[in-house]
Structures are given as C-alpha cells and as structure tokens.
Amino acid sequence: MKIKNEIKLSFLSRSQNEAFARSALGAFASQLDPTVEELNDIKAAVSEAVTNCIVHAYSDTIGKIDIVARLLENNSLYIRIKDKGCGIEDIKKAMLPLFTTCAEGERAGLGFAVMESFMDKLRVNSKLNSGTTIIMIKTLKSRDEH
C-alpha cells in the first residue's frame, strides 16, 4: 500500500509523554479528515498502547518508546508503537480482557481490548527481555461517507 505521509516519534517512557503521543497522533491523523468519533478512537488506542509501554514494559525503569505513523492511500492510518522493555510472556493471555500483570495500582487489564475495539486491525509481537511491537490500523470513512 502506498504511503502518503509518515512521521516518526521517539520519547522516554515518562507518564507525561502519553498525552503528547496521543495529541501528536491525533494531529497527524487529522490529515485524513476523521470524524470526532474516529479521532477519539485513534487517540484512545494510542493512549492505551503507550501506557502499556510505560506501566508494563518499563515498569521500574525509563526506556525509549518509538512510534511510526503512516497515512496510506486507502484512507487508512498505520501506527507502530515499539518498546525495548521486558516483553510479554504469553501474548494470547495478555490480550484477554481483565488480565493484568500489574499487582499494584488500579489496572483493569483492558488495554489490548480497548485497542482492539477502537482499531480495525491489531497485531502484537513480543519477545521476552527484548520488547514489544504493537501495530494498529484504522481505515477512516471517506469524506463522502461522513
């Protein structure tokens, strides 16, 4: 699929950067003229993915989070969020609603479920002690369909 535009972001896994990532990806996606609902879906999915990196991948440390976002020719938004944290032992189990490895705090274990519900495609690749890559794709309604 042909790429119409692309951005790359890298930032530290500090909680204040979650809002930055959500806003930056929302601004980038606005080039596709999304509905308010589509824009909120994108921002919520990005927020969940980045929060997972901060809370789980780098739980007691600070690491780097890399994001690549692409606008594709079919009015789709491709987002890849990557960390080099602890990795996920069992991806299928981690993607189950209400599953969490966070014993402390108020974690509902709904991050992947939220991402999956707001995006059209979600793929998770992970390797223990090497990190996790999340790929999300959302195809937006064409301007005529709004």
PDB file of C-alpha atoms in Angstrom, residues 39-145:
ATOM      1  CA  LEU A  39     -10.289  10.729  16.109  1.00  0.00           C
ATOM      2  CA  ASN A  40     -11.247   9.774  19.672  1.00  0.00           C
ATOM      3  CA  ASP A  41     -10.837   6.075  18.807  1.00  0.00           C
ATOM      4  CA  ILE A  42      -7.320   6.674  17.465  1.00  0.00           C
ATOM      5  CA  LYS A  43      -6.285   8.767  20.451  1.00  0.00           C
ATOM      6  CA  ALA A  44      -7.680   6.217  22.933  1.00  0.00           C
ATOM      7  CA  ALA A  45      -5.851   3.315  21.236  1.00  0.00           C
ATOM      8  CA  VAL A  46      -2.562   5.255  21.171  1.00  0.00           C
ATOM      9  CA  SER A  47      -3.039   6.209  24.810  1.00  0.00           C
ATOM     10  CA  GLU A  48      -3.544   2.569  25.822  1.00  0.00           C
ATOM     11  CA  ALA A  49      -0.537   1.342  23.829  1.00  0.00           C
ATOM     12  CA  VAL A  50       1.821   3.996  25.198  1.00  0.00           C
ATOM     13  CA  THR A  51       0.508   3.490  28.739  1.00  0.00           C
ATOM     14  CA  ASN A  52       1.234  -0.247  28.403  1.00  0.00           C
ATOM     15  CA  CYS A  53       4.842   0.602  27.485  1.00  0.00           C
ATOM     16  CA  ILE A  54       5.195   2.916  30.462  1.00  0.00           C
ATOM     17  CA  VAL A  55       3.479   0.707  33.053  1.00  0.00           C
ATOM     18  CA  HIS A  56       4.455  -2.793  31.911  1.00  0.00           C
ATOM     19  CA  ALA A  57       7.434  -2.736  29.541  1.00  0.00           C
ATOM     20  CA  TYR A  58       9.463  -0.318  31.628  1.00  0.00           C
ATOM     21  CA  SER A  59       7.726  -0.755  34.993  1.00  0.00           C
ATOM     22  CA  ASP A  60      10.598   0.342  37.239  1.00  0.00           C
ATOM     23  CA  THR A  61      12.854   1.978  34.680  1.00  0.00           C
ATOM     24  CA  ILE A  62      12.800   4.602  31.961  1.00  0.00           C
ATOM     25  CA  GLY A  63      13.215   3.423  28.389  1.00  0.00           C
ATOM     26  CA  LYS A  64      12.552   4.620  24.874  1.00  0.00           C
ATOM     27  CA  ILE A  65       9.245   4.348  23.024  1.00  0.00           C
ATOM     28  CA  ASP A  66       9.316   4.618  19.228  1.00  0.00           C
ATOM     29  CA  ILE A  67       6.274   5.393  17.119  1.00  0.00           C
ATOM     30  CA  VAL A  68       5.918   5.316  13.358  1.00  0.00           C
ATOM     31  CA  ALA A  69       2.643   6.539  11.877  1.00  0.00           C
ATOM     32  CA  ARG A  70       1.718   6.434   8.210  1.00  0.00           C
ATOM     33  CA  LEU A  71      -1.170   7.765   6.182  1.00  0.00           C
ATOM     34  CA  LEU A  72      -1.913   5.215   3.482  1.00  0.00           C
ATOM     35  CA  GLU A  73      -3.558   5.763   0.110  1.00  0.00           C
ATOM     36  CA  ASN A  74      -6.763   3.903   1.080  1.00  0.00           C
ATOM     37  CA  ASN A  75      -7.614   6.482   3.791  1.00  0.00           C
ATOM     38  CA  SER A  76      -6.010   4.273   6.438  1.00  0.00           C
ATOM     39  CA  LEU A  77      -3.807   5.142   9.356  1.00  0.00           C
ATOM     40  CA  TYR A  78      -0.997   2.726  10.262  1.00  0.00           C
ATOM     41  CA  ILE A  79       0.568   3.062  13.716  1.00  0.00           C
ATOM     42  CA  ARG A  80       3.530   1.079  15.062  1.00  0.00           C
ATOM     43  CA  ILE A  81       4.447   1.523  18.721  1.00  0.00           C
ATOM     44  CA  LYS A  82       7.610  -0.214  19.865  1.00  0.00           C
ATOM     45  CA  ASP A  83       9.472  -0.576  23.138  1.00  0.00           C
ATOM     46  CA  LYS A  84      12.593  -2.480  24.190  1.00  0.00           C
ATOM     47  CA  GLY A  85      11.248  -3.412  27.595  1.00  0.00           C
ATOM     48  CA  CYS A  86      10.604  -6.692  29.347  1.00  0.00           C
ATOM     49  CA  GLY A  87       8.406  -8.224  26.650  1.00  0.00           C
ATOM     50  CA  ILE A  88       5.232 -10.269  27.037  1.00  0.00           C
ATOM     51  CA  GLU A  89       5.480 -13.905  28.075  1.00  0.00           C
ATOM     52  CA  ASP A  90       2.076 -15.019  26.710  1.00  0.00           C
ATOM     53  CA  ILE A  91       0.517 -12.622  24.186  1.00  0.00           C
ATOM     54  CA  LYS A  92      -2.781 -14.525  23.913  1.00  0.00           C
ATOM     55  CA  LYS A  93      -3.223 -14.438  27.678  1.00  0.00           C
ATOM     56  CA  ALA A  94      -2.176 -10.778  27.877  1.00  0.00           C
ATOM     57  CA  MET A  95      -4.828  -9.861  25.313  1.00  0.00           C
ATOM     58  CA  LEU A  96      -7.644 -11.362  27.366  1.00  0.00           C
ATOM     59  CA  PRO A  97      -9.918  -8.725  28.921  1.00  0.00           C
ATOM     60  CA  LEU A  98      -9.214  -8.154  32.632  1.00  0.00           C
ATOM     61  CA  PHE A  99      -5.792  -9.851  32.522  1.00  0.00           C
ATOM     62  CA  THR A 100      -3.041  -7.780  34.109  1.00  0.00           C
ATOM     63  CA  THR A 101       0.439  -8.465  35.407  1.00  0.00           C
ATOM     64  CA  CYS A 102       0.386  -5.288  37.470  1.00  0.00           C
ATOM     65  CA  ALA A 103      -0.129  -6.360  41.081  1.00  0.00           C
ATOM     66  CA  GLU A 104      -0.050  -2.809  42.387  1.00  0.00           C
ATOM     67  CA  GLY A 105      -2.263   0.114  41.430  1.00  0.00           C
ATOM     68  CA  GLU A 106      -5.583   0.207  39.699  1.00  0.00           C
ATOM     69  CA  ARG A 107      -5.060  -1.602  36.427  1.00  0.00           C
ATOM     70  CA  ALA A 108      -8.175  -3.063  34.804  1.00  0.00           C
ATOM     71  CA  GLY A 109      -6.373  -5.226  32.250  1.00  0.00           C
ATOM     72  CA  LEU A 110      -8.347  -3.744  29.351  1.00  0.00           C
ATOM     73  CA  GLY A 111      -5.573  -2.110  27.327  1.00  0.00           C
ATOM     74  CA  PHE A 112      -5.473  -4.584  24.449  1.00  0.00           C
ATOM     75  CA  ALA A 113      -9.269  -4.951  24.454  1.00  0.00           C
ATOM     76  CA  VAL A 114      -9.604  -1.181  24.116  1.00  0.00           C
ATOM     77  CA  MET A 115      -7.059  -1.050  21.289  1.00  0.00           C
ATOM     78  CA  GLU A 116      -8.778  -3.913  19.509  1.00  0.00           C
ATOM     79  CA  SER A 117     -12.232  -2.337  19.835  1.00  0.00           C
ATOM     80  CA  PHE A 118     -11.148   1.076  18.505  1.00  0.00           C
ATOM     81  CA  MET A 119      -8.937  -0.035  15.623  1.00  0.00           C
ATOM     82  CA  ASP A 120      -9.675  -2.217  12.597  1.00  0.00           C
ATOM     83  CA  LYS A 121      -6.528  -4.315  12.969  1.00  0.00           C
ATOM     84  CA  LEU A 122      -4.264  -5.004  15.919  1.00  0.00           C
ATOM     85  CA  ARG A 123      -1.121  -7.125  15.884  1.00  0.00           C
ATOM     86  CA  VAL A 124       1.186  -7.683  18.841  1.00  0.00           C
ATOM     87  CA  ASN A 125       4.688  -9.128  18.576  1.00  0.00           C
ATOM     88  CA  SER A 126       6.845  -9.581  21.630  1.00  0.00           C
ATOM     89  CA  LYS A 127       9.978 -11.285  22.835  1.00  0.00           C
ATOM     90  CA  LEU A 128      10.917 -11.615  26.484  1.00  0.00           C
ATOM     91  CA  ASN A 129      13.628  -9.180  27.547  1.00  0.00           C
ATOM     92  CA  SER A 130      13.666  -7.644  24.054  1.00  0.00           C
ATOM     93  CA  GLY A 131      10.446  -5.656  23.854  1.00  0.00           C
ATOM     94  CA  THR A 132       7.060  -5.460  22.219  1.00  0.00           C
ATOM     95  CA  THR A 133       5.761  -4.044  18.961  1.00  0.00           C
ATOM     96  CA  ILE A 134       2.118  -3.103  18.525  1.00  0.00           C
ATOM     97  CA  ILE A 135       0.761  -2.443  15.043  1.00  0.00           C
ATOM     98  CA  MET A 136      -2.654  -0.852  14.686  1.00  0.00           C
ATOM     99  CA  ILE A 137      -4.532   0.095  11.527  1.00  0.00           C
ATOM    100  CA  LYS A 138      -7.681   2.135  11.213  1.00  0.00           C
ATOM    101  CA  THR A 139      -9.423   2.809   7.904  1.00  0.00           C
ATOM    102  CA  LEU A 140     -11.370   6.013   8.074  1.00  0.00           C
ATOM    103  CA  LYS A 141     -14.601   6.738   6.251  1.00  0.00           C
ATOM    104  CA  SER A 142     -14.052   8.667   3.072  1.00  0.00           C
ATOM    105  CA  ARG A 143     -15.168  12.275   3.073  1.00  0.00           C
ATOM    106  CA  ASP A 144     -18.305  11.297   1.119  1.00  0.00           C
ATOM    107  CA  GLU A 145     -19.318   8.845   3.860  1.00  0.00           C
TER     108      GLU A 145
END
